[in-house]
XYZ file of C-alpha atoms in Angstrom:
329
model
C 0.000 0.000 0.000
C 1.442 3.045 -0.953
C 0.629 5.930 1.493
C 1.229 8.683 -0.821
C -2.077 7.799 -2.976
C -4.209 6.102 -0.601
C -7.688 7.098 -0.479
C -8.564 4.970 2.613
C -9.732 6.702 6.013
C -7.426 7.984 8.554
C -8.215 4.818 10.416
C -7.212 2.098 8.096
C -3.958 4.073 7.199
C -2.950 4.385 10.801
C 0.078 1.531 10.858
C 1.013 2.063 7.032
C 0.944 5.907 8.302
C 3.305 4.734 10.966
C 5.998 2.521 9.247
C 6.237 5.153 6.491
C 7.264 7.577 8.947
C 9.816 5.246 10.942
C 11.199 4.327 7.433
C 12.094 8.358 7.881
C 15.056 7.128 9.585
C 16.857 4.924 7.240
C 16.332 7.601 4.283
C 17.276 10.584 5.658
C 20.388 8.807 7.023
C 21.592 8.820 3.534
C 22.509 12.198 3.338
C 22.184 12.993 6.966
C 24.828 10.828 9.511
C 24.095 10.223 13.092
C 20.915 12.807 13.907
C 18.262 10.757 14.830
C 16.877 12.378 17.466
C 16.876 15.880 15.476
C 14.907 13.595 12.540
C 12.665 12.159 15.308
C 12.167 16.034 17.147
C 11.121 16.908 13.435
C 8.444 14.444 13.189
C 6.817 14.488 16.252
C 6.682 18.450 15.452
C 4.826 17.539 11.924
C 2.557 15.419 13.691
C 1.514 18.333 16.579
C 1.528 20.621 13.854
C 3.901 22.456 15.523
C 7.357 24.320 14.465
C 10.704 23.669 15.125
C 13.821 25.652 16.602
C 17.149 24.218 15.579
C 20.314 25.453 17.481
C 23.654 24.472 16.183
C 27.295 25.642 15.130
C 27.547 25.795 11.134
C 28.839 23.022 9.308
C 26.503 20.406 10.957
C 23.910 19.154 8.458
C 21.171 21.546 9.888
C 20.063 22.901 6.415
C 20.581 19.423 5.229
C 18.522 17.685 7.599
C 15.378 19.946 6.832
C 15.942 19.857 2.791
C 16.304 15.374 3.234
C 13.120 15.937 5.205
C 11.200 17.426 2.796
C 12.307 15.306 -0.113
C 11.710 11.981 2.246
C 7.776 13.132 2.802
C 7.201 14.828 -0.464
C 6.756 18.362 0.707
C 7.611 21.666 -1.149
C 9.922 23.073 0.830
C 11.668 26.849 0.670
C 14.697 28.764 2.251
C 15.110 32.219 3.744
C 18.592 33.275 4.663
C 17.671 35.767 7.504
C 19.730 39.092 7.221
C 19.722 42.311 8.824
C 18.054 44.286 5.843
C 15.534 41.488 5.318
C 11.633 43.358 5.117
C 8.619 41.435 6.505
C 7.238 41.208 2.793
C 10.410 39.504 1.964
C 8.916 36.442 3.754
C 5.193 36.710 3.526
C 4.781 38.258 -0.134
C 3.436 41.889 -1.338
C 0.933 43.398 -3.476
C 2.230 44.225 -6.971
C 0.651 46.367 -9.500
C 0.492 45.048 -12.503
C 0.367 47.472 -15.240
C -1.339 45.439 -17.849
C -4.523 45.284 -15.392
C -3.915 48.315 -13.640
C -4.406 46.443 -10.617
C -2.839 45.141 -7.480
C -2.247 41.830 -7.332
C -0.784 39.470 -4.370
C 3.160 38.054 -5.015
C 3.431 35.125 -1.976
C 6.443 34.913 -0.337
C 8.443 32.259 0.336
C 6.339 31.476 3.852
C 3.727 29.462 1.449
C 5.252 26.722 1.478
C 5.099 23.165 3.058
C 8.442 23.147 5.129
C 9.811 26.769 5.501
C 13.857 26.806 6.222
C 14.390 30.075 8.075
C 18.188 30.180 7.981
C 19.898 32.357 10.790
C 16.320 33.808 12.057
C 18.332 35.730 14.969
C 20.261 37.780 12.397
C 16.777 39.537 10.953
C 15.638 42.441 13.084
C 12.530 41.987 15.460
C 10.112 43.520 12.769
C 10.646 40.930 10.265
C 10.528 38.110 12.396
C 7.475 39.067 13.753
C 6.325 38.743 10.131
C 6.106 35.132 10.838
C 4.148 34.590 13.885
C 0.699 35.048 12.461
C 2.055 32.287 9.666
C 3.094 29.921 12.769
C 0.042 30.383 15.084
C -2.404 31.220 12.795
C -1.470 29.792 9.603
C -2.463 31.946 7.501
C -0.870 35.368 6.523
C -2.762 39.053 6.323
C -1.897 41.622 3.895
C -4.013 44.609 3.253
C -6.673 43.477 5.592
C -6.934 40.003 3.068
C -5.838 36.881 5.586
C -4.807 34.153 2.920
C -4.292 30.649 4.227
C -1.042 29.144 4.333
C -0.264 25.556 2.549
C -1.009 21.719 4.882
C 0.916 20.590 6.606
C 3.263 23.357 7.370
C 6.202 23.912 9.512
C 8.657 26.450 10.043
C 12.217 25.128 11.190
C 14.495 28.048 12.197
C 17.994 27.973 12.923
C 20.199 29.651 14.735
C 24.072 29.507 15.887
C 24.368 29.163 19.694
C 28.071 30.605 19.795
C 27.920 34.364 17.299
C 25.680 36.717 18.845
C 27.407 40.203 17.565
C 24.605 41.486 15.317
C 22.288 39.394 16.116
C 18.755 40.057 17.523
C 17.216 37.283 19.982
C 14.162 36.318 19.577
C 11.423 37.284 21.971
C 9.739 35.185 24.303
C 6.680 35.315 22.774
C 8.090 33.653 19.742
C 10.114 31.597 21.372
C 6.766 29.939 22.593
C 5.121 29.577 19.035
C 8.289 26.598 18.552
C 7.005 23.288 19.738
C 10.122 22.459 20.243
C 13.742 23.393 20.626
C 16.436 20.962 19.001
C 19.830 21.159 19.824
C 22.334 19.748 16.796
C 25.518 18.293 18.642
C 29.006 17.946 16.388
C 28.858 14.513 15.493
C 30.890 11.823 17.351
C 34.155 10.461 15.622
C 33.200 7.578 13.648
C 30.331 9.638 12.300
C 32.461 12.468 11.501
C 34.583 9.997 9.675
C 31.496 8.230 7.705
C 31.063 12.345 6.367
C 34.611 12.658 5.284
C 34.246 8.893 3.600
C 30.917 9.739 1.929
C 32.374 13.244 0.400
C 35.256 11.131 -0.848
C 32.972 8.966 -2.778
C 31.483 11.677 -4.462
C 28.447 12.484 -2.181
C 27.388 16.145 -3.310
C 25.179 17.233 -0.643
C 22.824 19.660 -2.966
C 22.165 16.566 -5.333
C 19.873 14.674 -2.731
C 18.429 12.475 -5.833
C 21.299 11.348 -6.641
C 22.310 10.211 -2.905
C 19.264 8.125 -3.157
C 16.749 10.029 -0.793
C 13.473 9.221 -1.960
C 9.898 9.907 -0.641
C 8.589 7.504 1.222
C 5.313 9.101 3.011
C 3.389 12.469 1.816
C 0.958 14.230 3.391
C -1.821 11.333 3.234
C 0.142 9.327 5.197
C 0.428 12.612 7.720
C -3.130 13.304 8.166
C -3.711 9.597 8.940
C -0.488 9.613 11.492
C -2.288 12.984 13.038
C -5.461 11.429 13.174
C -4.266 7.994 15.405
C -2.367 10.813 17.657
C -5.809 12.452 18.324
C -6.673 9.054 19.288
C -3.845 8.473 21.690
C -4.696 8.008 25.270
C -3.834 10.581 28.713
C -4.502 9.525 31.715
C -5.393 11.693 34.362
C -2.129 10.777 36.248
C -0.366 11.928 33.163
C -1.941 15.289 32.788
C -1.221 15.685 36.617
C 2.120 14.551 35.884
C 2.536 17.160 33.160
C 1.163 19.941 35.188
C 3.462 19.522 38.145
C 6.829 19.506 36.150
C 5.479 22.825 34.578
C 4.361 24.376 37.678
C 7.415 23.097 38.836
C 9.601 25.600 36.885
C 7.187 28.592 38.039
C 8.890 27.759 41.257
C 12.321 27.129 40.728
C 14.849 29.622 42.055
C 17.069 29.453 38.921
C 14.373 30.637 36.731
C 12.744 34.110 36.546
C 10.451 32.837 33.730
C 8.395 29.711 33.953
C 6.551 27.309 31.726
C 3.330 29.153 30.766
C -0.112 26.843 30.217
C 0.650 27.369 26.257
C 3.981 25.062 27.397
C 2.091 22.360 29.188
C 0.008 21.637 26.058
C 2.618 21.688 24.070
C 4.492 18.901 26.310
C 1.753 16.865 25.910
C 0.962 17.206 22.551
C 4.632 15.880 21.957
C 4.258 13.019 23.917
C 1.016 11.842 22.406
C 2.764 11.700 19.335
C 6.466 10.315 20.457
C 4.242 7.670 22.469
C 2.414 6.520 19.134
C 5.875 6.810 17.246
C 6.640 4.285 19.107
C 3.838 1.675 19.166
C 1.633 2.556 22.176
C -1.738 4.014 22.068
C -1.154 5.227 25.696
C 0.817 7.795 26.820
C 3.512 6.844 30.241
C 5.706 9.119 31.819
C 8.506 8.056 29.883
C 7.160 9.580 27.521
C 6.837 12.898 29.381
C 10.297 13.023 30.225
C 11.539 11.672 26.688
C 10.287 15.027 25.577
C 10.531 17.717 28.297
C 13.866 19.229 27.678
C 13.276 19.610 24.070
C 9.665 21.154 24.485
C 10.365 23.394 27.887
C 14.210 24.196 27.188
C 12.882 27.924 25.456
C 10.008 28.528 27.579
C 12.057 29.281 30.720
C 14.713 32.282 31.855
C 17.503 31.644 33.781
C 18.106 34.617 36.395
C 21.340 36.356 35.730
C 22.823 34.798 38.800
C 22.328 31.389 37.631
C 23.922 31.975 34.623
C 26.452 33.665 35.683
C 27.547 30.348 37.976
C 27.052 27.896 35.119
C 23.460 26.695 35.487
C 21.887 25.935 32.261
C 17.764 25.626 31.166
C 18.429 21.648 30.853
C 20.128 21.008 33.880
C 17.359 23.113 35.894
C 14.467 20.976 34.411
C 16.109 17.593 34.405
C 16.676 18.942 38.093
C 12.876 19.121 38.365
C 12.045 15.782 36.290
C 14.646 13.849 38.869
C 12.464 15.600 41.723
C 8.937 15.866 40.318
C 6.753 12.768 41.992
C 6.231 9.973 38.716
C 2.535 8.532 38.645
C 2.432 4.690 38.979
């Protein structure tokens, strides 16, 4: 069965839906070496409908990983370098006259697309990366009073290098809260790094996906049906407990001056619904939960100065709270 032209319900296509999506794994890894869990944060973001944050150094794979993405689920996908002179219009699109008319007519941007690659998003000024949070909450994007609906599934991924920060403009909390989750992109261990250097030596050409041999195995059929059987996944009430303490755990933590907000809770368990199906259950645990709390709550809290300034980082304090936080039985 091929889930890229199935017509079946959501129902039926539920396990195809599923093995399509772990198959995600093996093709990616053809042009991408040793990033599961960045592939894995990726698709438990498509499934939530949510958006992604990647934070690396250059040079590893993160505008690779999103461009073998797209080709291995057979979404349009587009890139924005973020720069300093970049203009909100620049991303959403603009009204152009057209003289043959004598009319206005709407240009999209790059935004409508499936899988939107915002390169560098901390180098744009505050302005024009506000231009993309109606596109991430509300999916759709407003110009001259028109709101035009934005393509499904879609997802913004934004990067953004954790170690350069002259001329560069952080991103406000309020955005940082529209990312379901935050994905950090280590530098790969030694045998990996050598696989890289031994696939570039064989001729690997990293804009030439093709001929690496990516090819789509799931499209957006297969997505609605995976989003579907997440819907369907179960939550205890232990769980949501379980999910409320560890946020209203951070409200409370000393190290933090900024907390998880409601919006955060959600979007924990949103991502464990879908890692916990991912993975063959129907049920949520609190495995789950904690599988997925650093990624999903790493953005949503503020250290205090003093904390940072003696080493204390937003993982350590919530992995603090996860080792301290009562687990329901």
């Amino acid at each position: 069965m091929d889930p890229t032209t199935d017509n079946a319900g959501p129902t039926e296509d539920a396990g195809t839906a599923r093995a399509a999506l772990e198959a995600l794994r093996a093709e990616i890894a053809k042009a991408v070496v040793g990033q599961d869990p960045a592939v894995t944060g990726l698709v438990v973001a498509l499934l939530c409908r949510g958006h992604v944050l990647l934070e690396g150094v250059p040079g590893v794979a993160k505008t690779l990983l999103v461009r073998a993405l797209a080709s291995a689920l057979e979404l349009e996908t587009k890139r924005v370098q973020f720069t300093p002179d970049l203009m909100p219009s620049d991303v959403t699109g603009s009204l152009v006259y057209d003289t043959r008319t004598a009319e206005f007519s709407f240009q999209p941007g790059p935004v409508f697309t499936n899988l939107l690659l915002a390169d560098e998003i901390n180098r744009t000024p505050p302005k024009t990366q506000s231009s993309l949070l109606e596109a991430m909450e509300e999916r759709q994007v407003t110009v001259d009073g028109t709101p035009r609906p934005l393509p499904e599934p879609f997802l913004v991924a934004a990067t953004q290098n954790p170690v350069e920060y002259e001329g560069t403009y952080p991103l406000p909390e309020a955005q940082l809260d529209r990312f379901l989750l935050k994905l950090t992109i280590p530098l790969p261990s030694r045998q990996d790094e050598i696989d890289v250097l031994t696939r570039h030596a064989e001729g690997f050409n990293p804009r030439d996906l093709r001929a690496a041999g990516v090819r789509p195995v799931a499209g957006p059929a297969a997505l609605e049906a995976a989003r579907a059987a997440v819907a369907k996944t179960a939550v205890s009430p232990e769980i949501s407990g379980y999910v409320v303490d560890i946020c209203r755990a951070t409200r409370e933590s000393p190290s933090l001056s900024l907390g998880v907000s409601p919006r955060g809770a959600t979007a924990l368990l949103a991502a464990s619904r879908a890692w916990a199906w991912l993975t063959g259950r129907d049920y949520v645990t609190p495995d789950d939960v904690k599988a997925l709390a650093l990624p999903t709550l790493r953005h949503r809290v503020q250290l205090r100065p003093e904390a940072e300034m003696e080493g204390v980082t937003a993982d350590s304090v919530i992995s603090a709270i996860l080792a301290h936080v009562p687990v329901p039985r």
